[in-house]
Amino acid sequence: ETGVTQSPTHLIKTRGQQVTLRCSSQSGHNTVSWYQQALGQGPQFIFQYYREEENGRGNFPPRFSGLQFPNYSSELNVNALELDDSALYLCASSLQGMNQPQHFGDGTRLSIL
Amino acid sequence: AQTVTQSQPEMSVQEAETVTLSCTYDTSESNYYLFWYKQPPSRQMILVIRQEAYKQQNATENRFSVNFQKAAKSFSLKISDSQLGDTAMYFCAFMSDNAGNMLTFGGGTRLMVKP
């Protein structure tokens, strides 16, 4: 069973740039959630994708957007990067439905200069 | 909106001893799920234990157990026979029954197990 994989591992960008982070879900999982984890804090929910559509969104501005593909993999796109976007971005996959455990990837560390 | 609070930013315990991590939450929901996740320096979030709010019996997974007090909205994690590999950040998390699979996390407790 292949786990959740995220790429790249680390990324450095400058303010105003755009970035795309990628996530491959665990085999058989149809739901992908993205979280932002600032240094020293708990993860915060960005949004979730199910059947290639956004299925819930946290308190993040529209410059945070995403996609889910037919193979259930997903992308997180962030436009007009700001210094506060520096964080660990975690992807989690699961089956849709309550009480379905979420399996996390190792995350992408994004640094904004 | 739900909130999760972990009041202990850091804790330490001697190897083989027992430690309890605290978590409180606030919600108006009646049916929900609670989780403890472990995040070692490798960064991957690993599920330690979970509890369904409708179950009165406290969940147990080997050396890990919870004390779930629904009326007090408290959900503490007890680690028995602490091992060096238990050193990590521990996050308490909440999932509502009507909010998909969205997790709301607390701020975390850094646990150091000392030899």
mmCIF file of C-alpha atoms in Angstrom:
data_model
loop_
_atom_site.group_PDB
_atom_site.id
_atom_site.type_symbol
_atom_site.label_atom_id
_atom_site.label_comp_id
_atom_site.label_asym_id
_atom_site.label_seq_id
_atom_site.Cartn_x
_atom_site.Cartn_y
_atom_site.Cartn_z
ATOM 1 C CA GLU A 1 0.000 0.000 0.000
ATOM 2 C CA THR A 2 1.512 3.308 -1.092
ATOM 3 C CA GLY A 3 1.196 6.121 1.433
ATOM 4 C CA VAL A 4 0.583 9.816 0.861
ATOM 5 C CA THR A 5 3.431 11.466 -1.015
ATOM 6 C CA GLN A 6 4.035 15.181 -1.372
ATOM 7 C CA SER A 7 6.365 17.149 -3.609
ATOM 8 C CA PRO A 8 8.547 19.044 -3.418
ATOM 9 C CA THR A 9 9.979 18.531 0.078
ATOM 10 C CA HIS A 10 11.268 22.074 0.366
ATOM 11 C CA LEU A 11 10.634 25.209 -1.661
ATOM 12 C CA ILE A 12 11.894 28.778 -1.502
ATOM 13 C CA LYS A 13 9.960 31.584 -3.164
ATOM 14 C CA THR A 14 9.858 35.365 -3.001
ATOM 15 C CA ARG A 15 6.934 37.630 -2.233
ATOM 16 C CA GLY A 16 4.462 38.014 -5.071
ATOM 17 C CA GLN A 17 5.365 34.749 -6.770
ATOM 18 C CA GLN A 18 3.062 31.803 -7.325
ATOM 19 C CA VAL A 19 3.607 28.233 -6.135
ATOM 20 C CA THR A 20 2.107 24.798 -6.827
ATOM 21 C CA LEU A 21 2.385 21.962 -4.316
ATOM 22 C CA ARG A 22 1.494 18.397 -5.213
ATOM 23 C CA CYS A 23 0.026 15.448 -3.361
ATOM 24 C CA SER A 24 -0.569 11.838 -4.313
ATOM 25 C CA SER A 25 -3.200 10.225 -2.142
ATOM 26 C CA GLN A 26 -2.911 6.826 -0.553
ATOM 27 C CA SER A 27 -4.095 4.005 -2.770
ATOM 28 C CA GLY A 28 -7.899 3.741 -2.677
ATOM 29 C CA HIS A 29 -8.471 7.101 -0.982
ATOM 30 C CA ASN A 30 -10.847 9.476 -2.783
ATOM 31 C CA THR A 31 -10.653 12.550 -0.538
ATOM 32 C CA VAL A 32 -7.742 14.940 -0.119
ATOM 33 C CA SER A 33 -7.422 17.681 2.499
ATOM 34 C CA TRP A 34 -4.772 20.396 2.732
ATOM 35 C CA TYR A 35 -3.513 21.988 5.942
ATOM 36 C CA GLN A 36 -1.148 24.869 6.680
ATOM 37 C CA GLN A 37 1.102 24.488 9.726
ATOM 38 C CA ALA A 38 2.978 27.624 10.770
ATOM 39 C CA LEU A 39 6.097 27.115 12.856
ATOM 40 C CA GLY A 40 5.253 26.111 16.421
ATOM 41 C CA GLN A 41 1.510 25.878 15.771
ATOM 42 C CA GLY A 42 -1.074 23.244 14.996
ATOM 43 C CA PRO A 43 -2.204 22.641 11.418
ATOM 44 C CA GLN A 44 -5.041 24.755 10.049
ATOM 45 C CA PHE A 45 -7.519 23.399 7.510
ATOM 46 C CA ILE A 46 -7.286 25.049 4.090
ATOM 47 C CA PHE A 47 -9.730 23.000 1.988
ATOM 48 C CA GLN A 48 -10.799 19.512 0.993
ATOM 49 C CA TYR A 49 -11.429 17.915 -2.400
ATOM 50 C CA TYR A 50 -13.752 15.029 -3.170
ATOM 51 C CA ARG A 51 -14.726 13.858 -6.652
ATOM 52 C CA GLU A 52 -12.629 16.656 -8.156
ATOM 53 C CA GLU A 53 -14.631 19.399 -6.421
ATOM 54 C CA GLU A 54 -13.960 21.547 -3.374
ATOM 55 C CA ASN A 55 -15.855 19.992 -0.493
ATOM 56 C CA GLY A 56 -15.208 22.394 2.366
ATOM 57 C CA ARG A 57 -12.938 25.356 2.958
ATOM 58 C CA GLY A 58 -11.298 26.948 5.972
ATOM 59 C CA ASN A 59 -10.621 30.615 6.590
ATOM 60 C CA PHE A 60 -8.154 31.165 3.755
ATOM 61 C CA PRO A 61 -8.329 33.819 0.998
ATOM 62 C CA PRO A 62 -9.166 32.983 -2.642
ATOM 63 C CA ARG A 63 -5.500 33.165 -3.649
ATOM 64 C CA PHE A 64 -5.317 29.682 -2.109
ATOM 65 C CA SER A 65 -6.852 27.338 -4.673
ATOM 66 C CA GLY A 66 -6.694 23.688 -5.506
ATOM 67 C CA LEU A 67 -7.421 20.900 -7.908
ATOM 68 C CA GLN A 68 -8.140 17.215 -7.663
ATOM 69 C CA PHE A 69 -7.518 14.919 -10.601
ATOM 70 C CA PRO A 70 -9.379 11.749 -11.680
ATOM 71 C CA ASN A 71 -6.673 9.614 -10.021
ATOM 72 C CA TYR A 72 -7.448 11.509 -6.747
ATOM 73 C CA SER A 73 -4.099 13.280 -6.642
ATOM 74 C CA SER A 74 -4.274 16.966 -5.822
ATOM 75 C CA GLU A 75 -2.549 20.316 -6.193
ATOM 76 C CA LEU A 76 -2.488 23.331 -3.917
ATOM 77 C CA ASN A 77 -1.850 26.633 -5.664
ATOM 78 C CA VAL A 78 -1.009 29.860 -3.889
ATOM 79 C CA ASN A 79 -0.847 33.153 -5.792
ATOM 80 C CA ALA A 80 0.700 36.465 -4.763
ATOM 81 C CA LEU A 81 2.785 34.866 -2.023
ATOM 82 C CA GLU A 82 3.146 36.745 1.247
ATOM 83 C CA LEU A 83 5.734 36.357 3.996
ATOM 84 C CA ASP A 84 3.065 34.843 6.284
ATOM 85 C CA ASP A 85 2.573 32.012 3.805
ATOM 86 C CA SER A 86 5.844 30.528 5.058
ATOM 87 C CA ALA A 87 4.780 27.239 6.632
ATOM 88 C CA LEU A 88 4.667 23.462 6.373
ATOM 89 C CA TYR A 89 1.867 22.424 4.026
ATOM 90 C CA LEU A 90 0.388 19.034 4.844
ATOM 91 C CA CYS A 91 -1.748 16.888 2.611
ATOM 92 C CA ALA A 92 -3.997 14.180 4.043
ATOM 93 C CA SER A 93 -6.002 11.559 2.194
ATOM 94 C CA SER A 94 -8.918 9.453 3.328
ATOM 95 C CA LEU A 95 -12.098 7.814 2.200
ATOM 96 C CA GLN A 96 -15.116 10.097 2.231
ATOM 97 C CA GLY A 97 -17.353 9.739 5.236
ATOM 98 C CA MET A 98 -17.281 10.282 8.926
ATOM 99 C CA ASN A 99 -14.756 8.614 11.138
ATOM 100 C CA GLN A 100 -12.499 7.851 8.221
ATOM 101 C CA PRO A 101 -8.915 8.214 9.458
ATOM 102 C CA GLN A 102 -6.802 10.748 7.608
ATOM 103 C CA HIS A 103 -3.361 9.689 6.472
ATOM 104 C CA PHE A 104 -0.831 12.486 6.219
ATOM 105 C CA GLY A 105 2.157 13.018 3.983
ATOM 106 C CA ASP A 106 5.498 14.378 5.133
ATOM 107 C CA GLY A 107 4.589 17.881 4.009
ATOM 108 C CA THR A 108 6.189 20.590 1.890
ATOM 109 C CA ARG A 109 8.202 23.249 3.708
ATOM 110 C CA LEU A 110 7.565 26.564 1.937
ATOM 111 C CA SER A 111 9.796 29.528 2.746
ATOM 112 C CA ILE A 112 8.992 33.013 1.468
ATOM 113 C CA LEU A 113 11.836 35.531 1.265
ATOM 114 C CA ALA B 1 -16.942 27.064 15.263
ATOM 115 C CA GLN B 2 -15.029 24.532 17.250
ATOM 116 C CA THR B 3 -11.858 25.296 19.182
ATOM 117 C CA VAL B 4 -9.278 22.940 20.651
ATOM 118 C CA THR B 5 -6.949 24.018 23.442
ATOM 119 C CA GLN B 6 -3.798 22.321 24.675
ATOM 120 C CA SER B 7 -2.609 24.157 27.760
ATOM 121 C CA GLN B 8 0.799 22.476 28.098
ATOM 122 C CA PRO B 9 3.270 23.779 25.486
ATOM 123 C CA GLU B 10 6.023 21.454 26.706
ATOM 124 C CA MET B 11 6.304 18.423 28.936
ATOM 125 C CA SER B 12 9.013 15.965 29.855
ATOM 126 C CA VAL B 13 8.961 12.485 31.349
ATOM 127 C CA GLN B 14 11.521 9.904 32.330
ATOM 128 C CA GLU B 15 11.745 6.781 30.245
ATOM 129 C CA ALA B 16 9.381 4.026 31.498
ATOM 130 C CA GLU B 17 7.225 6.480 33.450
ATOM 131 C CA THR B 18 3.686 7.670 32.714
ATOM 132 C CA VAL B 19 2.696 11.079 31.383
ATOM 133 C CA THR B 20 -0.671 12.706 30.700
ATOM 134 C CA LEU B 21 -1.256 15.371 28.058
ATOM 135 C CA SER B 22 -4.279 17.633 28.423
ATOM 136 C CA CYS B 23 -6.789 18.799 25.830
ATOM 137 C CA THR B 24 -10.044 20.695 26.084
ATOM 138 C CA TYR B 25 -12.414 21.609 23.305
ATOM 139 C CA ASP B 26 -15.456 23.725 22.732
ATOM 140 C CA THR B 27 -18.353 22.706 20.519
ATOM 141 C CA SER B 28 -22.119 22.815 20.330
ATOM 142 C CA GLU B 29 -22.210 19.553 18.388
ATOM 143 C CA SER B 30 -23.515 16.406 20.008
ATOM 144 C CA ASN B 31 -21.808 13.892 17.755
ATOM 145 C CA TYR B 32 -18.149 14.225 16.917
ATOM 146 C CA TYR B 33 -14.784 12.496 16.983
ATOM 147 C CA LEU B 34 -11.600 13.283 18.844
ATOM 148 C CA PHE B 35 -8.069 12.337 17.911
ATOM 149 C CA TRP B 36 -4.521 12.476 19.164
ATOM 150 C CA TYR B 37 -1.828 12.796 16.518
ATOM 151 C CA LYS B 38 1.926 12.499 16.972
ATOM 152 C CA GLN B 39 4.337 14.540 14.848
ATOM 153 C CA PRO B 40 7.994 13.513 15.201
ATOM 154 C CA PRO B 41 10.790 15.619 13.688
ATOM 155 C CA SER B 42 10.232 13.724 10.445
ATOM 156 C CA ARG B 43 7.087 15.929 10.157
ATOM 157 C CA GLN B 44 4.596 13.215 9.242
ATOM 158 C CA MET B 45 1.428 13.396 11.324
ATOM 159 C CA ILE B 46 0.695 9.936 12.746
ATOM 160 C CA LEU B 47 -2.645 8.944 14.261
ATOM 161 C CA VAL B 48 -2.164 7.704 17.829
ATOM 162 C CA ILE B 49 -5.711 7.126 19.041
ATOM 163 C CA ARG B 50 -9.291 8.217 18.351
ATOM 164 C CA GLN B 51 -12.529 8.412 20.302
ATOM 165 C CA GLU B 52 -16.129 8.608 19.143
ATOM 166 C CA ALA B 53 -18.116 11.013 21.305
ATOM 167 C CA TYR B 54 -21.100 8.659 21.493
ATOM 168 C CA LYS B 55 -18.957 5.938 23.088
ATOM 169 C CA GLN B 56 -18.628 6.189 26.840
ATOM 170 C CA GLN B 57 -15.780 3.717 27.014
ATOM 171 C CA ASN B 58 -12.360 5.330 26.802
ATOM 172 C CA ALA B 59 -10.258 4.270 23.819
ATOM 173 C CA THR B 60 -7.025 2.334 24.361
ATOM 174 C CA GLU B 61 -4.205 1.484 21.968
ATOM 175 C CA ASN B 62 -1.413 -0.479 23.619
ATOM 176 C CA ARG B 63 0.469 2.032 25.838
ATOM 177 C CA PHE B 64 -1.813 4.900 24.855
ATOM 178 C CA SER B 65 -5.173 5.573 26.460
ATOM 179 C CA VAL B 66 -7.529 8.512 26.755
ATOM 180 C CA ASN B 67 -9.669 9.974 29.501
ATOM 181 C CA PHE B 68 -12.730 11.339 27.701
ATOM 182 C CA GLN B 69 -14.993 13.517 29.827
ATOM 183 C CA LYS B 70 -17.793 14.645 27.496
ATOM 184 C CA ALA B 71 -19.578 16.925 29.945
ATOM 185 C CA ALA B 72 -16.329 18.697 30.788
ATOM 186 C CA LYS B 73 -15.263 18.677 27.108
ATOM 187 C CA SER B 74 -11.935 17.211 28.106
ATOM 188 C CA PHE B 75 -9.869 14.630 26.219
ATOM 189 C CA SER B 76 -6.514 13.799 27.802
ATOM 190 C CA LEU B 77 -3.916 11.328 26.528
ATOM 191 C CA LYS B 78 -2.047 9.019 28.884
ATOM 192 C CA ILE B 79 1.188 7.432 27.730
ATOM 193 C CA SER B 80 2.334 4.541 29.886
ATOM 194 C CA ASP B 81 5.848 3.083 29.976
ATOM 195 C CA SER B 82 7.187 6.066 27.993
ATOM 196 C CA GLN B 83 9.814 5.256 25.388
ATOM 197 C CA LEU B 84 12.458 7.455 23.769
ATOM 198 C CA GLY B 85 10.610 7.101 20.476
ATOM 199 C CA ASP B 86 7.590 8.839 22.003
ATOM 200 C CA THR B 87 9.503 12.134 21.852
ATOM 201 C CA ALA B 88 7.452 14.304 19.478
ATOM 202 C CA MET B 89 4.831 17.020 19.169
ATOM 203 C CA TYR B 90 1.385 15.772 20.135
ATOM 204 C CA PHE B 91 -1.738 17.362 18.710
ATOM 205 C CA CYS B 92 -5.298 16.957 19.877
ATOM 206 C CA ALA B 93 -7.848 17.245 17.067
ATOM 207 C CA PHE B 94 -11.632 17.478 16.668
ATOM 208 C CA MET B 95 -13.847 16.356 13.800
ATOM 209 C CA SER B 96 -17.521 17.288 13.655
ATOM 210 C CA ASP B 97 -20.107 14.850 12.405
ATOM 211 C CA ASN B 98 -21.386 17.371 9.854
ATOM 212 C CA ALA B 99 -18.200 19.017 8.578
ATOM 213 C CA GLY B 100 -16.831 16.333 6.301
ATOM 214 C CA ASN B 101 -13.402 15.094 7.254
ATOM 215 C CA MET B 102 -12.122 18.471 8.397
ATOM 216 C CA LEU B 103 -9.874 18.339 11.465
ATOM 217 C CA THR B 104 -9.532 21.209 13.919
ATOM 218 C CA PHE B 105 -6.200 20.970 15.749
ATOM 219 C CA GLY B 106 -4.961 22.319 19.036
ATOM 220 C CA GLY B 107 -1.666 24.166 19.327
ATOM 221 C CA GLY B 108 0.279 21.074 20.334
ATOM 222 C CA THR B 109 2.354 19.824 23.269
ATOM 223 C CA ARG B 110 6.039 19.085 22.835
ATOM 224 C CA LEU B 111 6.881 15.902 24.750
ATOM 225 C CA MET B 112 10.457 15.015 25.610
ATOM 226 C CA VAL B 113 11.186 11.528 26.950
ATOM 227 C CA LYS B 114 14.448 11.522 28.897
ATOM 228 C CA PRO B 115 16.667 8.454 29.315
#
